[in-house]
Coordinates of C-alpha atoms and ligand atoms in Angstrom, one line a residue:
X2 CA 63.9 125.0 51.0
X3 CA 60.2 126.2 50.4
X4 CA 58.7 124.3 48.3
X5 CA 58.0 126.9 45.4
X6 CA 54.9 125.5 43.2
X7 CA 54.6 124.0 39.7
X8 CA 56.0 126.5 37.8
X9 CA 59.2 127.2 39.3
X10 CA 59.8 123.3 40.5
X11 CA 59.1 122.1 36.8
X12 CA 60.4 125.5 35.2
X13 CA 61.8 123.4 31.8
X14 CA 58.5 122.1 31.1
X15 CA 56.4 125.9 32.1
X16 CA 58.3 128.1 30.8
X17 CA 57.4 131.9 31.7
X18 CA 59.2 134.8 32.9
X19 CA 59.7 134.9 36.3
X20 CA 58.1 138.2 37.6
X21 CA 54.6 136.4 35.8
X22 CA 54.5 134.0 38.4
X23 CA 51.4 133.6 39.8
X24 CA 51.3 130.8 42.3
X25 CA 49.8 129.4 45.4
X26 CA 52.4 126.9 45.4
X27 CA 49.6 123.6 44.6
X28 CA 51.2 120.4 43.2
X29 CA 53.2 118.3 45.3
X30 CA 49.9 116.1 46.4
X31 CA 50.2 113.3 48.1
X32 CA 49.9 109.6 46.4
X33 CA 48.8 107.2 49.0
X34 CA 48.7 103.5 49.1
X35 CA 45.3 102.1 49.4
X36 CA 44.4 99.6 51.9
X37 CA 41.1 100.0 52.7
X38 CA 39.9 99.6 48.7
X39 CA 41.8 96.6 48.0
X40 CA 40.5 95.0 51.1
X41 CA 36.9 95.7 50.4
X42 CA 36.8 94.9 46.8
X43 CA 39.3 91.9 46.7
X44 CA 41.2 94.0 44.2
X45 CA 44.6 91.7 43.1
X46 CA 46.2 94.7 42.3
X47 CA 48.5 97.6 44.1
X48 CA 46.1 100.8 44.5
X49 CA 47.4 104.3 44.9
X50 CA 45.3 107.1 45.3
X51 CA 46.6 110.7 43.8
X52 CA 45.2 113.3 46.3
X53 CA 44.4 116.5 44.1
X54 CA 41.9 117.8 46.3
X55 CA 44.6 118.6 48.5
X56 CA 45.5 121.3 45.9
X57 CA 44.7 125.0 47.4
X58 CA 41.8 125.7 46.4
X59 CA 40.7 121.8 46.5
X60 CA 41.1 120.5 43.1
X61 CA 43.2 119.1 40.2
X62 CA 42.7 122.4 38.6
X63 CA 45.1 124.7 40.1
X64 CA 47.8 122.5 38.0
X65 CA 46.2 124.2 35.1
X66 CA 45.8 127.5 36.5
X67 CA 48.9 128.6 37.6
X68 CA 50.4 128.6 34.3
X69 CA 47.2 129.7 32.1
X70 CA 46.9 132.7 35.0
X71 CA 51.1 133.4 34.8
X72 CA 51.4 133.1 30.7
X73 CA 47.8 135.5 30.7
X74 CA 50.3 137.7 33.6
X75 CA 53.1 137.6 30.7
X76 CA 50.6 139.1 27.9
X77 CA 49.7 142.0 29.8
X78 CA 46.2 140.7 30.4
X79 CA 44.2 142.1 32.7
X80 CA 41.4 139.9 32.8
X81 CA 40.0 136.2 32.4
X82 CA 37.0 134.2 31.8
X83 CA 35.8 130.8 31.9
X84 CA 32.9 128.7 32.0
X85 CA 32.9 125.8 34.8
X86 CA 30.9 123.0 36.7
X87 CA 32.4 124.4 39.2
X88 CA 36.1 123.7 40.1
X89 CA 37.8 125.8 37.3
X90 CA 35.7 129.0 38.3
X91 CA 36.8 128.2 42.0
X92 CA 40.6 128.1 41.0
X93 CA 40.5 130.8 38.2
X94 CA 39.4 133.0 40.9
X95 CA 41.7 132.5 43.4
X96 CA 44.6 132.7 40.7
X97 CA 43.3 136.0 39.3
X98 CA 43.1 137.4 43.3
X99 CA 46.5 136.7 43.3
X100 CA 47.3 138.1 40.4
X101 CA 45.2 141.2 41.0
X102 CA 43.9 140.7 37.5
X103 CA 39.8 140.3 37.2
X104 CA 37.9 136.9 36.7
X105 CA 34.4 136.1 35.4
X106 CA 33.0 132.8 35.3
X107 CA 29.7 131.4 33.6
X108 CA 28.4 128.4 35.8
X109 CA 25.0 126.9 34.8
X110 CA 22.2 127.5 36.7
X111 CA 21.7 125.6 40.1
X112 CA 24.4 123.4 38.9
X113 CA 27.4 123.3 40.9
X114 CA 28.0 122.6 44.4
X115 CA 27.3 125.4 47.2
X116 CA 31.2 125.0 48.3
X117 CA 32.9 125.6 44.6
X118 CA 30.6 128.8 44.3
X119 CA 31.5 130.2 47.9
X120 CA 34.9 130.6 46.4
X121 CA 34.2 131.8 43.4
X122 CA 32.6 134.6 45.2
X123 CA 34.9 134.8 47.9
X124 CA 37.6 135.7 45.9
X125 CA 35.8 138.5 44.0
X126 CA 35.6 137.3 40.7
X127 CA 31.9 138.4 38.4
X128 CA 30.0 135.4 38.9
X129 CA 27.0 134.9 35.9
X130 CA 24.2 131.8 36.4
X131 CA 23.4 131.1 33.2
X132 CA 20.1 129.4 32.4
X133 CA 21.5 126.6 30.3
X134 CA 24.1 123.7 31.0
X135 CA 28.3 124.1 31.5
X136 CA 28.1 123.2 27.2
X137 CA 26.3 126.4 26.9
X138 CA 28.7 128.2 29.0
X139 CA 31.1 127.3 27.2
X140 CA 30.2 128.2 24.0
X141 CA 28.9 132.3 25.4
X142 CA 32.6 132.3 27.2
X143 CA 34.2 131.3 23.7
X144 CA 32.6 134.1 21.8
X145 CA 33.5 136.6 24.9
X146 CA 37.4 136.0 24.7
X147 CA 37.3 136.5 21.5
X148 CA 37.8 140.1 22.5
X149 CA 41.1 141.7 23.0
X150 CA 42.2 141.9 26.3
X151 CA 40.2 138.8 27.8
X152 CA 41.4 135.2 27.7
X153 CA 39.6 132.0 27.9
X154 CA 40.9 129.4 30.8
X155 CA 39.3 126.8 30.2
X156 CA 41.1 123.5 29.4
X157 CA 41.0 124.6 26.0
X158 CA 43.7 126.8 26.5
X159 CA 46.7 124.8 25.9
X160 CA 48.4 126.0 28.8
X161 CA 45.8 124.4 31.3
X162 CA 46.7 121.2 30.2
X163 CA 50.5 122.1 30.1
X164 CA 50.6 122.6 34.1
X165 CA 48.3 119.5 34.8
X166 CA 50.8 117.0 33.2
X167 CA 52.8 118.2 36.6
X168 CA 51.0 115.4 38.0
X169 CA 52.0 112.6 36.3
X170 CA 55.5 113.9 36.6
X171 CA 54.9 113.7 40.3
X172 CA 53.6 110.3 40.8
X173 CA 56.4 109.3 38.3
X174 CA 58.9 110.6 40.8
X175 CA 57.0 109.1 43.6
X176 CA 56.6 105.5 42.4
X177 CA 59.9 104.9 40.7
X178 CA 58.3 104.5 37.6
X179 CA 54.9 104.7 35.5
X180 CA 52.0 102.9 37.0
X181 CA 50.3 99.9 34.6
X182 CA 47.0 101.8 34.7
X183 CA 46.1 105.2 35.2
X184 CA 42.5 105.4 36.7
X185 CA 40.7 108.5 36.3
X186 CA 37.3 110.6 35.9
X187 CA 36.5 112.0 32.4
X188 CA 34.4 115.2 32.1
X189 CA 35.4 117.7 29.4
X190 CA 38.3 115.0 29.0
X191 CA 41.6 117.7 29.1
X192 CA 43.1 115.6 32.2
X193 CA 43.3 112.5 31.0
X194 CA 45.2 114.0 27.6
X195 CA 47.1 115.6 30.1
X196 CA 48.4 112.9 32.4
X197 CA 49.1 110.7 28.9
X198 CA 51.0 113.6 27.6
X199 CA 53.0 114.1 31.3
X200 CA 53.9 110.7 31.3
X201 CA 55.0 110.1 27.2
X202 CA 57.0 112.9 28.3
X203 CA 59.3 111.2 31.1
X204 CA 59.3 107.9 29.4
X205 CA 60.6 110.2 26.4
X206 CA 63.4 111.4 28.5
X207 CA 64.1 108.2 30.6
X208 CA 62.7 108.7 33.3
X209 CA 60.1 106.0 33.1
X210 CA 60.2 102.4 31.7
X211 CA 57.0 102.5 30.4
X212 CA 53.7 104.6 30.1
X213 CA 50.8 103.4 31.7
X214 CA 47.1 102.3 29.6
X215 CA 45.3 105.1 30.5
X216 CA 41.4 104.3 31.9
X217 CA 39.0 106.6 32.0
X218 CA 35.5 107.0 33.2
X219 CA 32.4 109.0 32.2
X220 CA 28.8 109.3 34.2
X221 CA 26.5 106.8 32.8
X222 CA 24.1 110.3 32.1
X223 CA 26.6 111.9 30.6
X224 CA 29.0 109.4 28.4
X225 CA 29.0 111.2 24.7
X226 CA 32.7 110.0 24.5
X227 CA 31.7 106.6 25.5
X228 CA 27.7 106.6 23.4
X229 CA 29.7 108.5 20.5
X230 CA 27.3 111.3 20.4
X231 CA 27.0 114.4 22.3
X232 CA 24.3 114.1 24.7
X233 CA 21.9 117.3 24.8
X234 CA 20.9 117.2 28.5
X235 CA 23.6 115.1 30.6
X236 CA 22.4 114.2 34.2
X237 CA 24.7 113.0 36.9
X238 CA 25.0 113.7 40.9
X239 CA 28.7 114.1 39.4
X240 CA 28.5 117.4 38.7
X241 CA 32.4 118.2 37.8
X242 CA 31.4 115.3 34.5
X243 CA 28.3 116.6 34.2
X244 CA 29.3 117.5 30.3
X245 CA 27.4 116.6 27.1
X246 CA 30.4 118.2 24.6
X247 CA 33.7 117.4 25.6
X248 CA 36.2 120.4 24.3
X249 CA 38.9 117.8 24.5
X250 CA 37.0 114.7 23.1
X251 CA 39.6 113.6 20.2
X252 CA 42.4 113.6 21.3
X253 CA 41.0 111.6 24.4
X254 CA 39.3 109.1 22.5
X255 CA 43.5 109.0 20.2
X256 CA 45.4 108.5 24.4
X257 CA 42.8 105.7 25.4
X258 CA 43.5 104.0 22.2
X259 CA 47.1 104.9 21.7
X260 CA 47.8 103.7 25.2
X261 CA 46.2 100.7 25.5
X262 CA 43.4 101.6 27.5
X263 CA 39.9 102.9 27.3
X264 CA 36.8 105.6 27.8
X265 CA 33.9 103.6 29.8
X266 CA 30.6 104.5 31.9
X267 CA 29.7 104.1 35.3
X268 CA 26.2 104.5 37.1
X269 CA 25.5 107.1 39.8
X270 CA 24.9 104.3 42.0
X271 CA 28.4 103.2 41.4
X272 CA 29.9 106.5 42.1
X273 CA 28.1 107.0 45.4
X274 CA 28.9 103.7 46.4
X275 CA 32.5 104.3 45.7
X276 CA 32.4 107.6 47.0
X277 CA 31.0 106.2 50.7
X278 CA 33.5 103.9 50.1
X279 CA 36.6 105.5 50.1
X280 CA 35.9 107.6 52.7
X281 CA 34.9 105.1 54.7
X282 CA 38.1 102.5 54.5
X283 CA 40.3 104.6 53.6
X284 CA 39.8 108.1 55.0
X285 CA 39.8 110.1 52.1
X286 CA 36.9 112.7 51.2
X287 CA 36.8 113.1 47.7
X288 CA 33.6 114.9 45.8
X289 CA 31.0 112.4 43.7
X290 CA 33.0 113.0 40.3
X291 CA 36.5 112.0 41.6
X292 CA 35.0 108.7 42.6
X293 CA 33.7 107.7 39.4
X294 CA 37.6 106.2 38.7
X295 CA 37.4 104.3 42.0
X296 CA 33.5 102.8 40.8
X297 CA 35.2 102.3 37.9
X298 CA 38.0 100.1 38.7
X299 CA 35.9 98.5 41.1
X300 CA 33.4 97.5 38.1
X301 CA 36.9 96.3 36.0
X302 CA 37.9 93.9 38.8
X303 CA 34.7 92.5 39.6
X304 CA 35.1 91.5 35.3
X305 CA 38.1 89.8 36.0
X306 CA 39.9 92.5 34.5
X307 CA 43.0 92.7 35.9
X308 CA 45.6 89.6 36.5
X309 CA 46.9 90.2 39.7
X310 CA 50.0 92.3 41.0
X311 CA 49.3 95.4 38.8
X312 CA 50.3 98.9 39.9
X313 CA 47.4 101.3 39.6
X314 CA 46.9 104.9 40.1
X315 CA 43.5 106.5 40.8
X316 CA 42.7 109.9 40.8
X317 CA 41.2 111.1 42.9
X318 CA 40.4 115.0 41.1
X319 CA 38.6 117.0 44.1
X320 CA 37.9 117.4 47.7
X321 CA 34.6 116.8 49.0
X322 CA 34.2 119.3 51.1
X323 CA 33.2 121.1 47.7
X324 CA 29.8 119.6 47.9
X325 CA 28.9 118.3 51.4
X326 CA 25.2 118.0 50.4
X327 CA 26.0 114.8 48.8
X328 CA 27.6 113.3 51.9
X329 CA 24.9 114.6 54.3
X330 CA 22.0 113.0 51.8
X331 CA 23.8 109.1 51.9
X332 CA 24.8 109.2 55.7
X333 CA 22.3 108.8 58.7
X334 CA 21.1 111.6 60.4
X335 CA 22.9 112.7 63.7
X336 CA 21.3 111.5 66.4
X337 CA 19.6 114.5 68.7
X338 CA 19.7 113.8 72.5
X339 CA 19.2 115.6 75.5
X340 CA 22.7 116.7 76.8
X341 CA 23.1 114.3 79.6
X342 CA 25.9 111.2 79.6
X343 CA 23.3 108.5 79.9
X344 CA 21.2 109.9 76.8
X345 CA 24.6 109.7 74.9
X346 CA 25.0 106.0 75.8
X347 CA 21.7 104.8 75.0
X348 CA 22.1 105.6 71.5
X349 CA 26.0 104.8 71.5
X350 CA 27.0 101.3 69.5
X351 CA 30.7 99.7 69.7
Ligands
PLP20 C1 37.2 119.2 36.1 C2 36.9 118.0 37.0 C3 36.9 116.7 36.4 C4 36.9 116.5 34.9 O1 38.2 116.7 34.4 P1 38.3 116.9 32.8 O2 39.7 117.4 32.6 O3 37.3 118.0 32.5 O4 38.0 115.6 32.2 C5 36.7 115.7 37.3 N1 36.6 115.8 38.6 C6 36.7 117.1 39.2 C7 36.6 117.2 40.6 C8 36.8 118.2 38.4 O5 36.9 119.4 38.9

């Protein structure tokens, strides 16, 4: 059988009415043991990396998106908006293509990555630069959908974070049971909530032992969950946590503590060391922001953090093909050679 997307596959938990669909069928990523990571680092524990930039339009955000986009489809809506650092403009505009329903998005100004922007604009949607940060965005794009007609898709629409608790049912399915830890990046903070609340779920029902102490990691330039106050300007290569005013800031602060875990910081330097890493050992491209979980588990087990034996999920929230500029800037440059076998060899190491 095809495998039909989110909505229909987890239709209990999203319900809609079926002719509302709108799907590219995302979800079913891949969880993958890491070897290269524990090897590295020395980590005692047993690493699994969650995949989402394998999603279709290369991010954790189409989980969201199909069901904000199909419940929007329900209403009779014929447009929607959001503002984004990036990778919910990319995915709100290829859900609204599909939909044949109009998107804008409000990005800030020389913000987000050349890649997530291409597809904004690739799939048609009215693309505004606005001179000011993604907080500011948010805030014009809140007073926008106020108006009839329009609705807001950002993770403050409660179906965003309905769909992306799909991935914890997913990894619950793939491991048996809930990790011990849940690793994972923290930017306007709706999918951690998210992951806690698709994981409370199964263990609800019985279909987990236990829920996992949920871990989650801001840029060091942009921490206000972490500092406790909202940061004006927030600076990070990370640009998907680039975010000063998290819209879901309570009730991530009420799942760290609830679930035994934490909100902490990590340097750029970390997260582009993590980022090489990763890619490097274990083959997987993610963008700057999905490796701030990885810098940050790496920073926990270099503090003795964990015991040993531990199951532990990262994830890993978008590709990196999104923003290649990153990659290019930390590798060495290509060598440039006549095109003659002997020129090749001269510069070529085993
Ligand atoms: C949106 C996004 C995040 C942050 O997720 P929040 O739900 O806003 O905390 C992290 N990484 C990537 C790649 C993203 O697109």
């Amino acid at each position: 059988m095809l495998y039909p997307g989110l909505i229909r596959q987890y239709r209990t938990y999203l319900p809609v009415a079926e002719e509302a669909v709108v799907t590219l069928h995302e979800g079913r990523t891949p969880l993958f043991e890491s070897k290269g990571l524990v090897k590295k680092f020395n980590l005692p524990i047993q690493l699994y990396l969650k995949l989402e930039g394998l999603n279709p339009t290369g991010s954790f955000k189409d989980r969201g998106m199909t069901y904000a986009v199909s419940k929007a489809v329900e209403m009779g809506t014929k447009a929607i908006i959001c503002a984004s650092t990036g990778n919910t403009s990319a995915s709100a505009a290829a859900y609204a293509a599909r939909a044949g329903i109009a998107a804008m998005v409000v990005v800030p100004e020389g913000k987000i990555a050349l890649g997530k922007l291409s597809q904004a604009q690739i799939h048609g949607a009215q693309v505004f630069q606005v001179k000011g940060n993604f907080d500011e965005a948010l805030a014009v794009v809140k007073k926008i959908s106020e108006q009839d007609g329009i609705i807001l898709v950002n993770s403050i629409n409660p179906h965003r974070l309905l769909g992306q608790q799909t991935a914890a049912f997913e990894i619950v399915e793939d491991l048996g049971d809930a990790p011990d830890y849940h690793f994972i990046p923290v930017g306007n903070a709706g999918n951690i909530v998210a992951y806690y609340r698709g994981y409370t779920r199964y263990f609800e029902e019985g279909k987990a032992k236990q829920k996992p102490k949920m871990c989650g990691f801001q840029a060091a330039g942009s921490a206000p969950i972490v500092l406790n106050k909202i940061i004006e300007h927030p600076e990070t290569v990370a640009s998907a946590i680039r975010i000063g005013n998290p819209a879901n800031w309570q009730p991530a602060k009420e799942v760290a503590k609830e679930s035994g875990g934490f909100i902490d910081k990590v340097e750029d330097e970390e997260i582009l060391a993590a980022y090489e890493a990763v890619a490097q050992v274990d083959g997987f491209f993610c963008e700057p922001a999905s490796a701030a979980s990885i810098a940050g588990l790496i920073k926990k087990a270099k503090e003795g953090f964990f015991k040993g034996g531990e199951k532990v999920v990262c994830t890993l929230t978008g590709h990196g093909l999104k923003d290649p500029d990153q990659a290019i800037a930390l590798s060495p440059k290509p060598h440039v050679v006549e095109a003659r076998v002997e020129a090749v060899l001269e510069k070529l190491k085993w």
